[in-house]
Coordinates of C-alpha atoms and ligand atoms in Angstrom, one line a residue:
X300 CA 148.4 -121.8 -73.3
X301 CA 151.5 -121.8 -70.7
X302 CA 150.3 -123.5 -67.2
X303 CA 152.6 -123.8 -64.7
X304 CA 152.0 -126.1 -62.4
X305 CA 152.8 -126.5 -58.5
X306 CA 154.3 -129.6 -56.9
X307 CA 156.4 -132.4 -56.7
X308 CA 154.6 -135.5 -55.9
X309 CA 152.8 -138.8 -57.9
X310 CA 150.4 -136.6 -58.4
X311 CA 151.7 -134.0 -60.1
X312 CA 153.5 -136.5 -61.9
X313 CA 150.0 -137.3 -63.3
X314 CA 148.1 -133.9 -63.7
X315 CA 151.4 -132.7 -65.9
X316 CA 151.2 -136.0 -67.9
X317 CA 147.2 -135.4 -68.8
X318 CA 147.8 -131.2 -69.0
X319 CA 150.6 -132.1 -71.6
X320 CA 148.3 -134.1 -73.5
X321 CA 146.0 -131.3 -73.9
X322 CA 145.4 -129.8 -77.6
X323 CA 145.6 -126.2 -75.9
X324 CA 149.0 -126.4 -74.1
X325 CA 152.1 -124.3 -75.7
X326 CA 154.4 -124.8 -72.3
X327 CA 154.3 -126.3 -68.9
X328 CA 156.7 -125.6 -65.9
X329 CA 156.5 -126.8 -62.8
X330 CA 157.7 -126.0 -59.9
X331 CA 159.8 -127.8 -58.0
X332 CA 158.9 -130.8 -60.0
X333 CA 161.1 -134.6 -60.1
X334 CA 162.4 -136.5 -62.7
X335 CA 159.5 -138.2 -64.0
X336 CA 157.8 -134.8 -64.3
X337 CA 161.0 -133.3 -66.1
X338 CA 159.6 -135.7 -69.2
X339 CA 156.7 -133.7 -69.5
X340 CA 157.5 -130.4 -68.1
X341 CA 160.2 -127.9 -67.4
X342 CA 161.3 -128.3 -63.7
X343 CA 162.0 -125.0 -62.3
X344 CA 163.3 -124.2 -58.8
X345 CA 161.0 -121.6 -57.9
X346 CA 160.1 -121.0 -54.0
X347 CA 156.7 -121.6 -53.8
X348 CA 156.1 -120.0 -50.3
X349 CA 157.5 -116.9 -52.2
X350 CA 154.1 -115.9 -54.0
X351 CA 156.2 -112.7 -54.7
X352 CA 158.5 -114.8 -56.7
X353 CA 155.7 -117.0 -57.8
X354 CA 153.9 -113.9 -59.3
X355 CA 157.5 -112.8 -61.2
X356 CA 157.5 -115.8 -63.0
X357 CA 154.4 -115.7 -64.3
X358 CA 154.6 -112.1 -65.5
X359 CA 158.0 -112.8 -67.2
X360 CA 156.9 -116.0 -68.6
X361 CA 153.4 -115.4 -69.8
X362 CA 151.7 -118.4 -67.9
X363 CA 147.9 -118.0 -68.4
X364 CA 146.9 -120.7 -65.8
X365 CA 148.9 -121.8 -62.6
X366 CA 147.7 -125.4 -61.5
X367 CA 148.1 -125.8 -57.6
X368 CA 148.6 -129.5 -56.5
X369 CA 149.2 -129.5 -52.8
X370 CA 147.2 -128.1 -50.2
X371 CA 150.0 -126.3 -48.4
X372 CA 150.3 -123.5 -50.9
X373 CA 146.7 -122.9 -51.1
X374 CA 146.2 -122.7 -46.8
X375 CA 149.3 -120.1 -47.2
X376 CA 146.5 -118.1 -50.0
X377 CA 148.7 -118.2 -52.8
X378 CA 145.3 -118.4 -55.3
X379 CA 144.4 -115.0 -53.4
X380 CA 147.7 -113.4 -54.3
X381 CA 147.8 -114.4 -58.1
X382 CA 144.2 -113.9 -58.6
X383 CA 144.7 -110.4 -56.7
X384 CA 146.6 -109.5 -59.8
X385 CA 145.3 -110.8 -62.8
X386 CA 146.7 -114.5 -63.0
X387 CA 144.5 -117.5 -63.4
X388 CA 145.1 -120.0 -60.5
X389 CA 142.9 -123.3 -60.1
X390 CA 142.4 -124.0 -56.0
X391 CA 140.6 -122.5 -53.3
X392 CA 141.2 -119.3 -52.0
X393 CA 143.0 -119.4 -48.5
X394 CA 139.5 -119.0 -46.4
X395 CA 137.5 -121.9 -48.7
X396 CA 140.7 -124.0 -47.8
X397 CA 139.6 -123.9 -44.5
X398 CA 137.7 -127.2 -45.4
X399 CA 140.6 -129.0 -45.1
X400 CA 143.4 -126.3 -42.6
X401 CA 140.9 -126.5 -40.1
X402 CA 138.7 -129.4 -38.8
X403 CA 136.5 -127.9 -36.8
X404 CA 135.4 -125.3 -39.7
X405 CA 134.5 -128.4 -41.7
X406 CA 132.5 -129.5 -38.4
X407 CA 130.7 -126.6 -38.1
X408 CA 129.9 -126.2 -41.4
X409 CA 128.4 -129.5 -41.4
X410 CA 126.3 -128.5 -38.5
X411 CA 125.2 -125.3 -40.2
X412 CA 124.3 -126.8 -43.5
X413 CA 122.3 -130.4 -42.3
X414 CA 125.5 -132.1 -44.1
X415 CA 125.1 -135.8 -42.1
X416 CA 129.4 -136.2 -40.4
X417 CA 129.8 -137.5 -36.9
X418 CA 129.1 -136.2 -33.8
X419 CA 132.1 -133.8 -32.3
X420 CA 133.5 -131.6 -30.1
X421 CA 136.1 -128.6 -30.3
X422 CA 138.7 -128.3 -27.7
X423 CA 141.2 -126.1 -27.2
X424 CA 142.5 -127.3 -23.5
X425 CA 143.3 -130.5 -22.5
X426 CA 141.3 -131.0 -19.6
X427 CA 137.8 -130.1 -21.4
X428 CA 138.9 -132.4 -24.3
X429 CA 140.2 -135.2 -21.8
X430 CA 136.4 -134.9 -20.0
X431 CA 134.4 -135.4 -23.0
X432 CA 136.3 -138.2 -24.2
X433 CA 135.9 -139.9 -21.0
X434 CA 132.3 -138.9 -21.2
X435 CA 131.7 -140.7 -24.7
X436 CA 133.9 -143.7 -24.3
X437 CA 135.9 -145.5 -27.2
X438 CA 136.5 -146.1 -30.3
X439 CA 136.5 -142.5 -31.0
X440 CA 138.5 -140.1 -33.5
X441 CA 140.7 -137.3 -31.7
X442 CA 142.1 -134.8 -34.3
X443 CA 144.4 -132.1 -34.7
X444 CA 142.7 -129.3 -36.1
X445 CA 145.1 -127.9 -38.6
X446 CA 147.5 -129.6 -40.8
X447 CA 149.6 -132.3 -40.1
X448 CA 150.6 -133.6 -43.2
X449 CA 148.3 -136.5 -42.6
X450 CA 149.6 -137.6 -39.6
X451 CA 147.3 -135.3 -37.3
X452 CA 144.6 -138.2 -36.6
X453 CA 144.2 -140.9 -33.9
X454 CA 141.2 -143.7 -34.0
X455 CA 141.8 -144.9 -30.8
X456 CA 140.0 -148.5 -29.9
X457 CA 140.5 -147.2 -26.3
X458 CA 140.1 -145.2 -23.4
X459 CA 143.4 -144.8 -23.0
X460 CA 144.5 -144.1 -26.3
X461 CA 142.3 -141.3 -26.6
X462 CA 143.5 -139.9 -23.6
X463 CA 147.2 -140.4 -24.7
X464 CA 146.2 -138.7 -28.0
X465 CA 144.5 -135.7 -26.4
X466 CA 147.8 -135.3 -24.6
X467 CA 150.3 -136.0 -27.1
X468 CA 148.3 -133.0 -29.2
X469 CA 148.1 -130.6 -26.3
X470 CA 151.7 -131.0 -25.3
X471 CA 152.4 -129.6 -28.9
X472 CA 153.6 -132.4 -30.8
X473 CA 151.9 -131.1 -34.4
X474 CA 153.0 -127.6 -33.4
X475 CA 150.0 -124.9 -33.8
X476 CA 148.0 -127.6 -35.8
X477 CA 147.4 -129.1 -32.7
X478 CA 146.2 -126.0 -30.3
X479 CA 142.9 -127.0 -31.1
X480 CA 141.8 -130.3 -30.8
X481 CA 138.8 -132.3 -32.8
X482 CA 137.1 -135.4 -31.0
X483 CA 134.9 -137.3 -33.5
X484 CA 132.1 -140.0 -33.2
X485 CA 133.9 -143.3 -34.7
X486 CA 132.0 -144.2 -37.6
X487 CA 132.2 -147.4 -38.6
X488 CA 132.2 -148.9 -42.3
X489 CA 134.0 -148.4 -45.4
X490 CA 136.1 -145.8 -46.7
X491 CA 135.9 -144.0 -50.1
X492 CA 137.4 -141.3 -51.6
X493 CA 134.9 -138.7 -53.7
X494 CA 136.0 -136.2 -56.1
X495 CA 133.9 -133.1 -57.5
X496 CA 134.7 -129.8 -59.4
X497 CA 133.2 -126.7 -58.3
X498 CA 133.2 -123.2 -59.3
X499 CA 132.0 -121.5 -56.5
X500 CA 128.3 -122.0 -57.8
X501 CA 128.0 -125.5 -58.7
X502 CA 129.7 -128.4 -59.2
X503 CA 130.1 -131.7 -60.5
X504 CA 131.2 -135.1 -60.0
X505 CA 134.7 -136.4 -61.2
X506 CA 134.6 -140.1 -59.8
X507 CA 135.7 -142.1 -56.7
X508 CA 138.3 -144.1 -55.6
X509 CA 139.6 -146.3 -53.0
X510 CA 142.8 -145.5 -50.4
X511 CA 144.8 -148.1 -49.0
X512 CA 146.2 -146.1 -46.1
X513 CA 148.2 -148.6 -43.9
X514 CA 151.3 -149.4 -44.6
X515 CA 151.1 -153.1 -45.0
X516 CA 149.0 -155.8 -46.8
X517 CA 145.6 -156.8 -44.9
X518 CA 145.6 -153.0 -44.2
X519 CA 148.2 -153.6 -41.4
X520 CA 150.7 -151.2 -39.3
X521 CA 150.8 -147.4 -39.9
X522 CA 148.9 -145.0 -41.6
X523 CA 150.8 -143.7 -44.7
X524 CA 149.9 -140.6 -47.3
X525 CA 148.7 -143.9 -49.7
X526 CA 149.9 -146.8 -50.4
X527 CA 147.8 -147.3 -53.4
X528 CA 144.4 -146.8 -54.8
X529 CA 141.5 -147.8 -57.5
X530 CA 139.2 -146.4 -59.5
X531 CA 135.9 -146.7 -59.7
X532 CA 135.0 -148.4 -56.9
X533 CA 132.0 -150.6 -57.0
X534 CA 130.7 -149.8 -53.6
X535 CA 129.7 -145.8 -54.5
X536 CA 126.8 -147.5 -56.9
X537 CA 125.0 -144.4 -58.6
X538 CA 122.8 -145.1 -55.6
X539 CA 125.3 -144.1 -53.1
X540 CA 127.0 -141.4 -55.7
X541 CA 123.6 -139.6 -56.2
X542 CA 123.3 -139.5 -52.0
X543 CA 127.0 -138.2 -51.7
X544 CA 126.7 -135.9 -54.6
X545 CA 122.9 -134.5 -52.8
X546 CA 123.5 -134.4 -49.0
X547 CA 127.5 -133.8 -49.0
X548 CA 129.0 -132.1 -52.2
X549 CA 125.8 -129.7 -53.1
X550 CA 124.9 -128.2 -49.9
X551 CA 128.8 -127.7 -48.9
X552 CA 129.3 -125.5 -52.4
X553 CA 125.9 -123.8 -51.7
X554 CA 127.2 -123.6 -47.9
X555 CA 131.1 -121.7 -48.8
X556 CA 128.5 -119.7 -50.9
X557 CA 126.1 -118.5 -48.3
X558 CA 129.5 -117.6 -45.8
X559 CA 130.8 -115.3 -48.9
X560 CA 133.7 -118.3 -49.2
X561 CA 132.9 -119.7 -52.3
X562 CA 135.0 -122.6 -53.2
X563 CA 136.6 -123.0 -56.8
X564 CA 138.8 -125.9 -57.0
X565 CA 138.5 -129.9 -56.6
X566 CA 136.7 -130.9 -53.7
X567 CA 138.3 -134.5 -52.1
X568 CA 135.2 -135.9 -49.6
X569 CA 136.1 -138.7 -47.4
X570 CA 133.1 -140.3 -46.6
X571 CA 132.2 -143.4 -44.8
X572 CA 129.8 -145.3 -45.7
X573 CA 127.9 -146.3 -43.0
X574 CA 124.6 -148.1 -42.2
X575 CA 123.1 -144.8 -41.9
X576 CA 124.1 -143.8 -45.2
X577 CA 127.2 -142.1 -46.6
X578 CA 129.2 -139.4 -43.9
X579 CA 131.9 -136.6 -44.4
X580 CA 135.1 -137.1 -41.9
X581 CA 136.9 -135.3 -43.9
X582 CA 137.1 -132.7 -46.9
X583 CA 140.9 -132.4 -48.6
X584 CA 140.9 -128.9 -50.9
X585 CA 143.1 -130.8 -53.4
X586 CA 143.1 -133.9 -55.6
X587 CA 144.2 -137.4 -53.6
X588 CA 147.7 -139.0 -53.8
X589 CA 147.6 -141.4 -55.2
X590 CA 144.0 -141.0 -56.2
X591 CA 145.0 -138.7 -58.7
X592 CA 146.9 -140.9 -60.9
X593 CA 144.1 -143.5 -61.7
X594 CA 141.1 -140.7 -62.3
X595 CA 144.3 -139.0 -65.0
X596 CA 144.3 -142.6 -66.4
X597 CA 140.4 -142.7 -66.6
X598 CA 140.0 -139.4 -67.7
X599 CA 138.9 -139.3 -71.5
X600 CA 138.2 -136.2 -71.8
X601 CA 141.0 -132.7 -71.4
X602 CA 141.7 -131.7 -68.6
X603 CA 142.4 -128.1 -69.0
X604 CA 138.7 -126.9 -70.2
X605 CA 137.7 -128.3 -67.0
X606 CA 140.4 -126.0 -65.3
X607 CA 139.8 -123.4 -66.9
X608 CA 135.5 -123.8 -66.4
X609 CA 136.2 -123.7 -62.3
X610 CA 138.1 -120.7 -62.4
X611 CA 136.0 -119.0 -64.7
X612 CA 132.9 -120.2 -62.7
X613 CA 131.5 -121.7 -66.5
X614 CA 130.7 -125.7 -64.8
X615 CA 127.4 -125.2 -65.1
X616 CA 127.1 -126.9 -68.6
X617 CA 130.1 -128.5 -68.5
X618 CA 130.4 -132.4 -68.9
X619 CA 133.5 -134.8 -68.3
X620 CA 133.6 -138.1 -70.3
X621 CA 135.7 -141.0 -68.6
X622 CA 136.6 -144.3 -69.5
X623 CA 134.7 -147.1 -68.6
X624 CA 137.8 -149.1 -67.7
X625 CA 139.5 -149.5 -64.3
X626 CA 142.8 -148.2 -63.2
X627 CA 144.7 -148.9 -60.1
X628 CA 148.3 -147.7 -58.6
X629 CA 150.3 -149.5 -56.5
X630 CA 152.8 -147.1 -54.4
X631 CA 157.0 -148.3 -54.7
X632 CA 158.3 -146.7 -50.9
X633 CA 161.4 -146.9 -49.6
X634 CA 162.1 -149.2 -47.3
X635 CA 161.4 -147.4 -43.3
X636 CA 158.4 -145.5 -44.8
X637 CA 156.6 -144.0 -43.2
X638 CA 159.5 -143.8 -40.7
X639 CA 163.0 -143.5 -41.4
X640 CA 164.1 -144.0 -44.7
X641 CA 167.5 -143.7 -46.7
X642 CA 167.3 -141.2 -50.5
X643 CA 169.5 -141.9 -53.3
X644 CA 169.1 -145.4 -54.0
X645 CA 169.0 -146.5 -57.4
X646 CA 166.1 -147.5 -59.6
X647 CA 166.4 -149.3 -62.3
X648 CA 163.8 -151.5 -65.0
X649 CA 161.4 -148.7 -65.2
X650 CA 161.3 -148.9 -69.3
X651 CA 160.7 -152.2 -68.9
X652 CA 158.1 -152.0 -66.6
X653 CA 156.3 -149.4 -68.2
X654 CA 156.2 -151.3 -71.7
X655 CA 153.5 -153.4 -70.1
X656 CA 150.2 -152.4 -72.0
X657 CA 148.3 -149.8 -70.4
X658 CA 151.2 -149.2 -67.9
X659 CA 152.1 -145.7 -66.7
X660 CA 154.4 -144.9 -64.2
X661 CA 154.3 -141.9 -62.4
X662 CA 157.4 -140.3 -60.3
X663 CA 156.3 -139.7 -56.6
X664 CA 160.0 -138.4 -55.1
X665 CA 162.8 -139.0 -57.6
X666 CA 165.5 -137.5 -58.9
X667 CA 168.2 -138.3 -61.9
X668 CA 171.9 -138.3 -61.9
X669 CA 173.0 -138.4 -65.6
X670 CA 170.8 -141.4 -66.8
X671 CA 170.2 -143.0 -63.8
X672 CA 167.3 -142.5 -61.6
X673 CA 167.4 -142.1 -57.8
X674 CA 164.8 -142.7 -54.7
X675 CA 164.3 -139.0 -53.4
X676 CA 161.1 -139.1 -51.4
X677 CA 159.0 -141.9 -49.2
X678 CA 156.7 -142.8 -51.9
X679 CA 158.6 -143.3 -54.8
X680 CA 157.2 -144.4 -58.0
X681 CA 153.0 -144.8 -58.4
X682 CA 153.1 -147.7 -61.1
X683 CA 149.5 -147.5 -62.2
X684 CA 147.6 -149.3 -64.8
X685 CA 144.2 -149.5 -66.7
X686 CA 142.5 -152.8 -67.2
X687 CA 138.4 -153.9 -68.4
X688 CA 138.4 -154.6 -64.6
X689 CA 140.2 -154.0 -61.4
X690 CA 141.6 -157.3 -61.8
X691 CA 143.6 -157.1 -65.0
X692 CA 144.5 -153.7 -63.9
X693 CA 145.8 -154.5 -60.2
X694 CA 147.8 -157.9 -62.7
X695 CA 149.0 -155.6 -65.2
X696 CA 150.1 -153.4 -62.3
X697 CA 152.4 -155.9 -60.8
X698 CA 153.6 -157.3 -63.8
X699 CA 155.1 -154.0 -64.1
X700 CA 156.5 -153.5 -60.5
X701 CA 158.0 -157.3 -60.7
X702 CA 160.3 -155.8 -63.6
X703 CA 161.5 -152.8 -61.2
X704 CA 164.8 -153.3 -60.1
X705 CA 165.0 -151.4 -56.7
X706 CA 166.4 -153.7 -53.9
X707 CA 165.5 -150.8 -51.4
X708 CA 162.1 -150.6 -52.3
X709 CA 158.7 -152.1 -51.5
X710 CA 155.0 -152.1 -51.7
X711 CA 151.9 -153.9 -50.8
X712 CA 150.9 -156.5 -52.5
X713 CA 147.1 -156.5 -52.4
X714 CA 146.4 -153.3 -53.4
X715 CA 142.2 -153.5 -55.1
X716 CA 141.8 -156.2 -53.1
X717 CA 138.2 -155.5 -51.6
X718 CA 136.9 -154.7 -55.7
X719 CA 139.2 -157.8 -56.9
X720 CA 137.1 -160.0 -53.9
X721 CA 133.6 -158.5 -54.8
X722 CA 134.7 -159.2 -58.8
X723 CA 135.7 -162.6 -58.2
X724 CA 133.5 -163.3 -55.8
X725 CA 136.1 -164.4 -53.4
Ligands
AMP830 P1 142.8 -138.3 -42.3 O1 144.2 -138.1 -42.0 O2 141.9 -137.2 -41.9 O3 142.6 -138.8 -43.7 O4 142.2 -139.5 -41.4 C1 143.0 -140.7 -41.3 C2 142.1 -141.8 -41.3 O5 141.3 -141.9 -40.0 C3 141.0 -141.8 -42.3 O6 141.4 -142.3 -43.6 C4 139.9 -142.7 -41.7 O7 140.3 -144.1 -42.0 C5 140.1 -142.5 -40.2 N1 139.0 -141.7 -39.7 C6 139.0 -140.3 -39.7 N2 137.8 -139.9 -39.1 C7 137.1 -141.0 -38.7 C8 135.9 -141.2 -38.0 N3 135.1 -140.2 -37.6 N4 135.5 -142.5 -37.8 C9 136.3 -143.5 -38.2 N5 137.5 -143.4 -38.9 C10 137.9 -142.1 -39.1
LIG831 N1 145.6 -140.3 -50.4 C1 145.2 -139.5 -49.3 C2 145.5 -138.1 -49.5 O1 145.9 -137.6 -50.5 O2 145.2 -137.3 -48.5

């Protein structure tokens, strides 16, 4: 099969190392791609937001099967316009990726369907959004409803914040994402990532993970894209799996169903885990970063069936196998992220590093020059690792980052910690 595949992040980095492990695959492009992806991959400089371009190149080139990583190529529809004539593409179509371009369709939804999320509000002027913030009082969650590349959310611990964030989102500072306005009941406990395929009819569970979203150890300073992740994590028990998988994953396929928006793609929940039970805050319509690396690296079984079963809406019997093992990344940024930042720094030890048994190390934003490799991104390199537990992955991990020569990088040092704590007992 030729797949071409969208992208340019850690995460690609990782769907085109499992796709070009698969049995089935004659030849991958992707497009833009980075240097760690050009070892697995043909890099291409195709303009993505040019599906008539997009389309070309799969005609001339034969691709059977176009992989979409990021979510901003699916909101523009690009899975309507290559489905539209003829050519397999894994992702939502532009109205199921609603669930994660607009909030308050998620919100609704939830509503609609019994799916248990916070309580909210949708706003699309300041004043009636400042009123019912002062009418529920803090903590609470004020959102831009579109996409903001991650940035677009606020938990404010008070009043005042809240009411800074209503403002900052009416006075336009995420542009149209922020002409309407989300306010969210702050729900309190932890975090998980949750990762299902669907077809539009069914679906079925991948595994979960653990973000680390703030830029510094203890979970300190600003929210980032990731700063790291682990998989599985020992607080979704098959308890709390079967209860996410029942209340949130089932009745939201059956729900896009019901509209006439089915969804076909991979469906990222984030769900709190509260004393009530598990709650959606959030659905993404594409796989985590840097979630994605460590359910590659625990994924036994190939990837591209599984691809291939969503589009062709064949889940139904399907089954994934996975490794029983742990992985865990640990995200290498440049220093300033997630502010200011300098590119084309050099990198330098990553053989090395990656020589460490079960070490991979994935390319988040690089580039090369001749043999060298350069910083070209934020996040940087994903050096992720497998282990019996989350402990001798998250060592094994930082053995490898310690041989990394990059004076002008960083990363946290703790990432796993709340699994390396409950397996230790610390
Ligand atoms: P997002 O950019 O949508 O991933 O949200 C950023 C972060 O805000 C999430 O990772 C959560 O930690 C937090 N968050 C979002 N919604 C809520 C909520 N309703 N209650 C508490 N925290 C939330
Ligand atoms: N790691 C968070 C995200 O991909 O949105």
């Amino acid at each position: 099969m030729n797949i071409l595949l969208l992208g340019s992040g850690g995460r690609e980095h990782a769907l085109a190392w499992k796709i070009a492990g698969s049995p089935l695959l004659t030849k991958l492009w992707c497009a833009p791609g980075n240097a760690g992806i050009a070892q697995e991959a043909e890099c291409i400089a195709l303009d993505v937001t040019n599906h008539a371009a997009v389309i070309d190149f799969c005609r001339a080139n034969k691709v059977d099967l176009v992989m979409v990583g990021p979510e901003a190529p699916l909101a523009a529809g690009i899975v309507d316009d290559l489905t539209a004539v003829g050519i397999k593409a894994f992702g939502p179509s532009k109205a199921a990726s609603q669930l994660e371009s607009s909030k308050g369709f998620t919100k609704d939804l939830c509503t609609e369907f019994g799916i248990p999320t916070g309580a909210y509000g949708r706003f699309t002027n300041a004043a009636d959004a400042l009123a019912f913030v002062r009418a529920q009082g803090a903590p609470i969650v004020v959102k831009a409803d579109g996409l903001a590349a991650g940035k677009g959310v606020v938990v404010a611990t008070t009043l005042r914040e809240a009411e800074d964030a209503v403002a900052m989102m009416f006075d336009g500072a995420f542009g149209s994402a922020g002409a309407e306005v989300v306010i969210e009941e702050f729900l309190p406990g932890r975090e998980v990532s949750f990762f299902a395929f669907s077809d539009g009819e069914t679906a079925i569970a991948l595994a979960s993970a653990q973000d680390h979203k703030r830029v510094f150890d203890r979970d300190e300073g600003p929210n980032t894209g990731g700063m790291g992740a682990y998989s599985p994590t020992p607080f979704v028990t098959p308890e709390v799996h079967a209860e996410i998988m029942e209340r949130i994953i089932l009745p939201t396929v059956a729900g896009m169903k019901a509209r006439g928006t089915p969804y076909r793609g991979v469906l990222y929940a984030g769900v709190m885990l509260t004393p009530q039970g598990p709650k959606l805050f959030e659905y993404n319509v594409r796989f985590g970063d840097p979630e994605c690396q460590v359910l590659m690296l625990r994924m036994m079984s190939d990837l591209v069936p599984a691809l291939l079963a969503v589009c062709d809406g064949q889940l139904k019997h399907f089954d994934l196998r996975w490794y029983p093992d742990a992985a865990l990344t640990v995200v290498m940024a440049a220093k300033g992220y997630p502010g200011d930042y300098a590119k084309g720094t050099g990198i330098a030890g990553l053989d090395a590093a990656s020589s460490i048994e079960g070490v991979e190390i994935f390319h988040a934003g690089t580039s090369a020059d001749g043999d060298q490799i350069l910083a070209n991104g934020g996040r940087v390199l994903n050096v992720t690792a497998m282990g019996r537990t989350v402990r001798e992955a998250q060592q094994r991990a930082y053995q490898a980052v310690d041989r990394i020569d990059w004076p002008e990088g960083f990363c946290r040092r703790d990432i796993g910690w709340q699994a390396v704590a409950r397996e230790t007992g610390a």
